[in-house]
CSV table of C-alpha atoms in Angstrom, one decimal:
chain,number,residue,atom,x,y,z
A,171,MET,CA,-6.5,-51.1,-22.6
A,172,PRO,CA,-4.7,-50.1,-25.6
A,173,ALA,CA,-0.8,-50.0,-25.7
A,174,VAL,CA,-1.1,-46.4,-26.0
A,175,ASN,CA,-1.5,-44.3,-22.8
A,176,ASN,CA,-3.7,-41.3,-23.0
A,177,GLN,CA,-2.5,-37.7,-22.9
A,178,GLY,CA,-1.6,-36.6,-19.3
A,179,TYR,CA,-1.2,-40.2,-18.1
A,180,SER,CA,1.7,-42.8,-17.9
A,181,TYR,CA,1.4,-46.5,-18.7
A,182,ASP,CA,2.1,-49.1,-16.1
A,183,VAL,CA,1.5,-52.8,-15.8
A,184,ALA,CA,-0.3,-53.8,-12.7
A,185,ALA,CA,0.4,-56.8,-10.7
A,186,ASN,CA,-2.0,-58.8,-12.0
A,187,GLY,CA,-0.5,-58.2,-15.6
A,188,PHE,CA,-3.1,-55.8,-16.8
A,189,PRO,CA,-2.3,-52.4,-18.3
A,190,THR,CA,-3.1,-49.5,-16.3
A,191,GLN,CA,-2.8,-45.6,-16.4
A,192,ALA,CA,-1.5,-43.2,-13.6
A,193,GLN,CA,-2.1,-39.6,-14.0
A,194,CYS,CA,0.7,-37.3,-14.4
A,195,PRO,CA,1.2,-35.3,-11.2
A,196,ALA,CA,1.7,-31.4,-10.9
A,197,ASN,CA,4.7,-30.2,-12.6
A,198,THR,CA,4.9,-33.3,-15.2
A,199,TYR,CA,3.3,-33.8,-18.5
A,200,GLY,CA,2.3,-37.0,-20.6
A,201,PRO,CA,1.9,-36.5,-24.4
A,202,GLY,CA,0.4,-40.0,-24.7
A,203,LEU,CA,3.2,-42.0,-26.3
A,204,ARG,CA,3.1,-45.5,-26.9
A,205,LYS,CA,3.6,-47.3,-23.5
A,206,GLN,CA,5.0,-44.3,-21.9
A,207,ARG,CA,6.2,-45.5,-18.3
A,208,ALA,CA,6.6,-42.2,-16.6
A,209,CYS,CA,5.5,-38.5,-17.0
A,210,VAL,CA,7.9,-36.1,-18.0
A,211,PRO,CA,9.0,-33.6,-15.4
A,212,CYS,CA,9.0,-29.7,-16.4
A,213,PRO,CA,12.5,-28.2,-16.6
A,214,PRO,CA,13.8,-26.9,-13.4
A,215,GLY,CA,11.9,-24.0,-12.1
A,216,TYR,CA,8.7,-24.5,-14.2
A,217,ILE,CA,5.3,-25.6,-12.9
A,218,THR,CA,2.0,-26.8,-14.3
A,219,LEU,CA,-1.4,-25.3,-13.2
A,220,GLY,CA,-2.4,-28.8,-12.1
A,221,ALA,CA,-2.3,-32.5,-12.8
A,222,LYS,CA,-2.8,-34.4,-15.8
A,223,SER,CA,-1.0,-31.8,-18.3
A,224,LYS,CA,-0.7,-33.2,-21.7
A,225,LYS,CA,2.2,-31.0,-23.4
A,226,ALA,CA,5.4,-29.5,-22.9
A,227,SER,CA,3.7,-26.3,-23.3
A,228,ALA,CA,1.9,-26.5,-20.3
A,229,CYS,CA,5.3,-26.0,-18.2
A,230,ILE,CA,5.2,-22.4,-17.4
A,231,VAL,CA,7.0,-20.0,-15.1
A,232,PRO,CA,5.5,-19.3,-11.7
A,233,ALA,CA,4.3,-16.1,-10.3
A,234,GLY,CA,7.3,-14.6,-8.3
A,235,TYR,CA,9.7,-15.7,-10.9
A,236,TYR,CA,10.9,-14.6,-14.3
A,237,LEU,CA,12.7,-16.1,-17.4
A,238,LYS,CA,16.2,-14.9,-16.8
A,239,GLY,CA,17.5,-16.4,-20.1
A,240,PRO,CA,16.5,-19.5,-22.3
A,241,GLY,CA,15.4,-22.0,-19.8
A,242,GLN,CA,16.5,-20.2,-16.7
A,243,VAL,CA,14.0,-19.5,-14.3
A,244,ALA,CA,14.9,-16.8,-11.5
A,245,PRO,CA,13.0,-15.8,-8.6
A,246,CYS,CA,12.1,-11.9,-8.6
A,247,PRO,CA,14.7,-10.0,-6.5
A,248,LYS,CA,13.9,-8.2,-3.5
A,249,GLY,CA,12.0,-4.9,-4.3
A,250,GLU,CA,10.4,-6.6,-7.3
A,251,TYR,CA,7.3,-8.7,-7.8
A,252,LYS,CA,5.5,-10.8,-10.7
A,253,LYS,CA,1.8,-11.6,-10.1
A,254,ASP,CA,1.1,-13.5,-13.2
A,255,THR,CA,2.5,-17.0,-14.4
A,256,GLY,CA,4.2,-17.1,-17.9
A,257,ALA,CA,7.6,-16.4,-19.4
A,258,ALA,CA,7.9,-12.8,-18.6
A,259,ALA,CA,11.4,-11.4,-18.9
A,260,SER,CA,11.2,-9.2,-16.0
A,261,CYS,CA,9.5,-8.3,-12.8
A,262,SER,CA,7.7,-5.1,-11.6
A,263,LYS,CA,9.6,-2.8,-9.4
A,264,CYS,CA,8.3,-1.4,-6.2
A,265,ALA,CA,8.1,2.4,-5.9
A,266,ALA,CA,11.3,4.4,-5.2
A,267,GLY,CA,12.4,4.0,-1.6
A,268,VAL,CA,10.5,0.6,-0.9
A,269,THR,CA,11.3,-2.9,-0.8
A,270,THR,CA,9.7,-6.4,-0.2
A,271,LEU,CA,10.4,-8.4,2.7
A,272,LYS,CA,11.6,-11.3,0.4
A,273,GLU,CA,12.6,-12.8,-3.0
A,274,ALA,CA,9.9,-14.2,-5.3
A,275,SER,CA,7.0,-11.9,-4.3
A,276,THR,CA,4.0,-12.2,-6.2
A,277,ASP,CA,1.9,-9.2,-5.7
A,278,GLU,CA,2.3,-5.6,-5.3
A,279,THR,CA,0.8,-5.8,-1.8
A,280,ALA,CA,4.6,-7.2,-1.1
A,281,CYS,CA,5.8,-3.7,-1.5
A,282,ASN,CA,5.3,-2.8,2.0
A,283,ILE,CA,8.9,-2.1,3.6
A,284,LEU,CA,10.3,1.1,3.6
A,285,LEU,CA,14.2,1.4,2.9
A,286,PRO,CA,16.2,3.5,5.6
A,287,THR,CA,16.2,7.2,4.7
A,288,PHE,CA,12.6,7.3,3.2
A,289,TYR,CA,9.1,7.7,4.8
A,290,ALA,CA,5.8,6.9,3.2
A,291,PHE,CA,4.3,9.7,1.6
A,292,GLU,CA,1.3,8.0,-0.1
A,293,LEU,CA,0.1,4.6,1.3
A,294,THR,CA,-3.0,2.8,-0.3
A,295,ALA,CA,-4.3,-0.4,1.3
A,296,GLY,CA,-1.2,-1.1,2.9
A,297,ILE,CA,1.0,-0.5,-0.4
A,298,VAL,CA,3.5,2.3,-0.3
A,299,LYS,CA,2.7,3.9,-3.5
A,300,SER,CA,5.2,6.7,-3.2
A,301,THR,CA,8.0,7.9,-0.7
A,302,LYS,CA,10.1,11.0,0.2
A,303,LYS,CA,13.6,11.2,1.5
A,304,CYS,CA,13.7,12.0,5.2
A,305,PRO,CA,13.9,15.8,5.8
A,306,GLN,CA,16.1,17.5,7.9
A,307,LYS,CA,15.3,17.5,11.9
A,308,TYR,CA,13.8,13.8,11.0
A,309,TYR,CA,15.2,10.4,10.8
A,310,CYS,CA,13.8,7.3,8.9
A,311,PRO,CA,14.8,4.1,10.0
A,312,GLY,CA,12.8,2.3,7.5
A,313,GLY,CA,10.4,-0.7,8.2
A,314,THR,CA,6.7,-1.1,7.7
A,315,PRO,CA,4.6,1.9,7.8
A,316,ALA,CA,1.1,1.8,9.2
A,317,ALA,CA,0.2,5.4,7.5
A,318,ALA,CA,1.6,7.9,5.4
A,319,PHE,CA,2.8,11.1,6.8
A,320,ASP,CA,3.7,14.7,5.3
A,321,PRO,CA,6.0,16.4,7.9
A,322,THR,CA,5.2,19.8,6.3
A,323,SER,CA,1.5,19.4,7.7
A,324,SER,CA,1.9,18.3,11.2
A,325,THR,CA,4.6,17.0,14.0
A,326,PRO,CA,5.0,13.2,14.3
A,327,SER,CA,5.7,11.6,17.5
A,328,ASP,CA,8.4,9.2,18.1
A,329,GLY,CA,7.9,5.9,16.3
A,330,ASP,CA,5.3,7.4,14.1
A,331,ALA,CA,3.2,4.9,12.0
A,332,ALA,CA,4.8,6.3,8.9
A,333,THR,CA,8.4,5.6,10.4
A,334,ILE,CA,9.6,9.0,10.2
A,335,ILE,CA,10.8,10.2,13.5
A,336,LYS,CA,11.7,13.8,14.7
A,337,CYS,CA,14.9,14.5,16.4
A,338,SER,CA,14.9,15.4,20.0
A,339,SER,CA,14.2,19.0,20.9
A,340,GLY,CA,16.9,21.2,19.7
A,341,LEU,CA,18.7,18.7,17.5
A,342,TRP,CA,18.5,18.5,13.5
A,343,THR,CA,20.4,16.5,10.8
A,344,GLU,CA,23.2,18.0,8.6
A,345,ASN,CA,21.5,16.5,5.7
A,346,ILE,CA,18.2,15.1,4.4
A,347,GLY,CA,18.0,11.4,4.4
A,348,ALA,CA,19.1,10.6,8.0
A,349,SER,CA,18.1,6.9,9.1
A,350,SER,CA,19.1,6.9,12.8
A,351,ALA,CA,18.9,9.1,15.9
A,352,ASN,CA,22.7,9.1,16.0
A,353,GLN,CA,22.5,11.6,13.2
A,354,CYS,CA,20.5,14.0,14.9
A,355,SER,CA,23.0,16.8,16.3
A,356,GLU,CA,22.9,20.2,17.6
């Protein structure tokens, strides 16, 4: 075996004294230098898409993360997502009134949590596409909707799938955007 290790591998000497090569694991790379004993780790927060990476350019920003600054990888905040790998400088935002359950979301399907004071007006395949402020006589506690609801076309029941709830008989809310039954009054 030559004294130069192949790209994507590190160089070592076996117990029997013969040279060997070890495949670079994920999140490292091996440029194939002369007797390079260890693979080079990617910078913090960067990943590779598998083992045997050959160049530093194989280290990329993972999905759910963005490049905050030179060499600074950060998770997409709650309410945002990024489905592709790469050095994008920003994440995509969920619709107004919608958030994600956690940071580092990797897909728009994570935009499925209503913020308090909003109800789902348009829901497609579990993704809240649009919201509206909770109207008077209703309160909207937020949460995961199972369906969209337009309160101008029918009457929701308590705990409606769209997370919009009508105040008890005779009660109403002073303003739009109520988030709890405590805001319903005479």
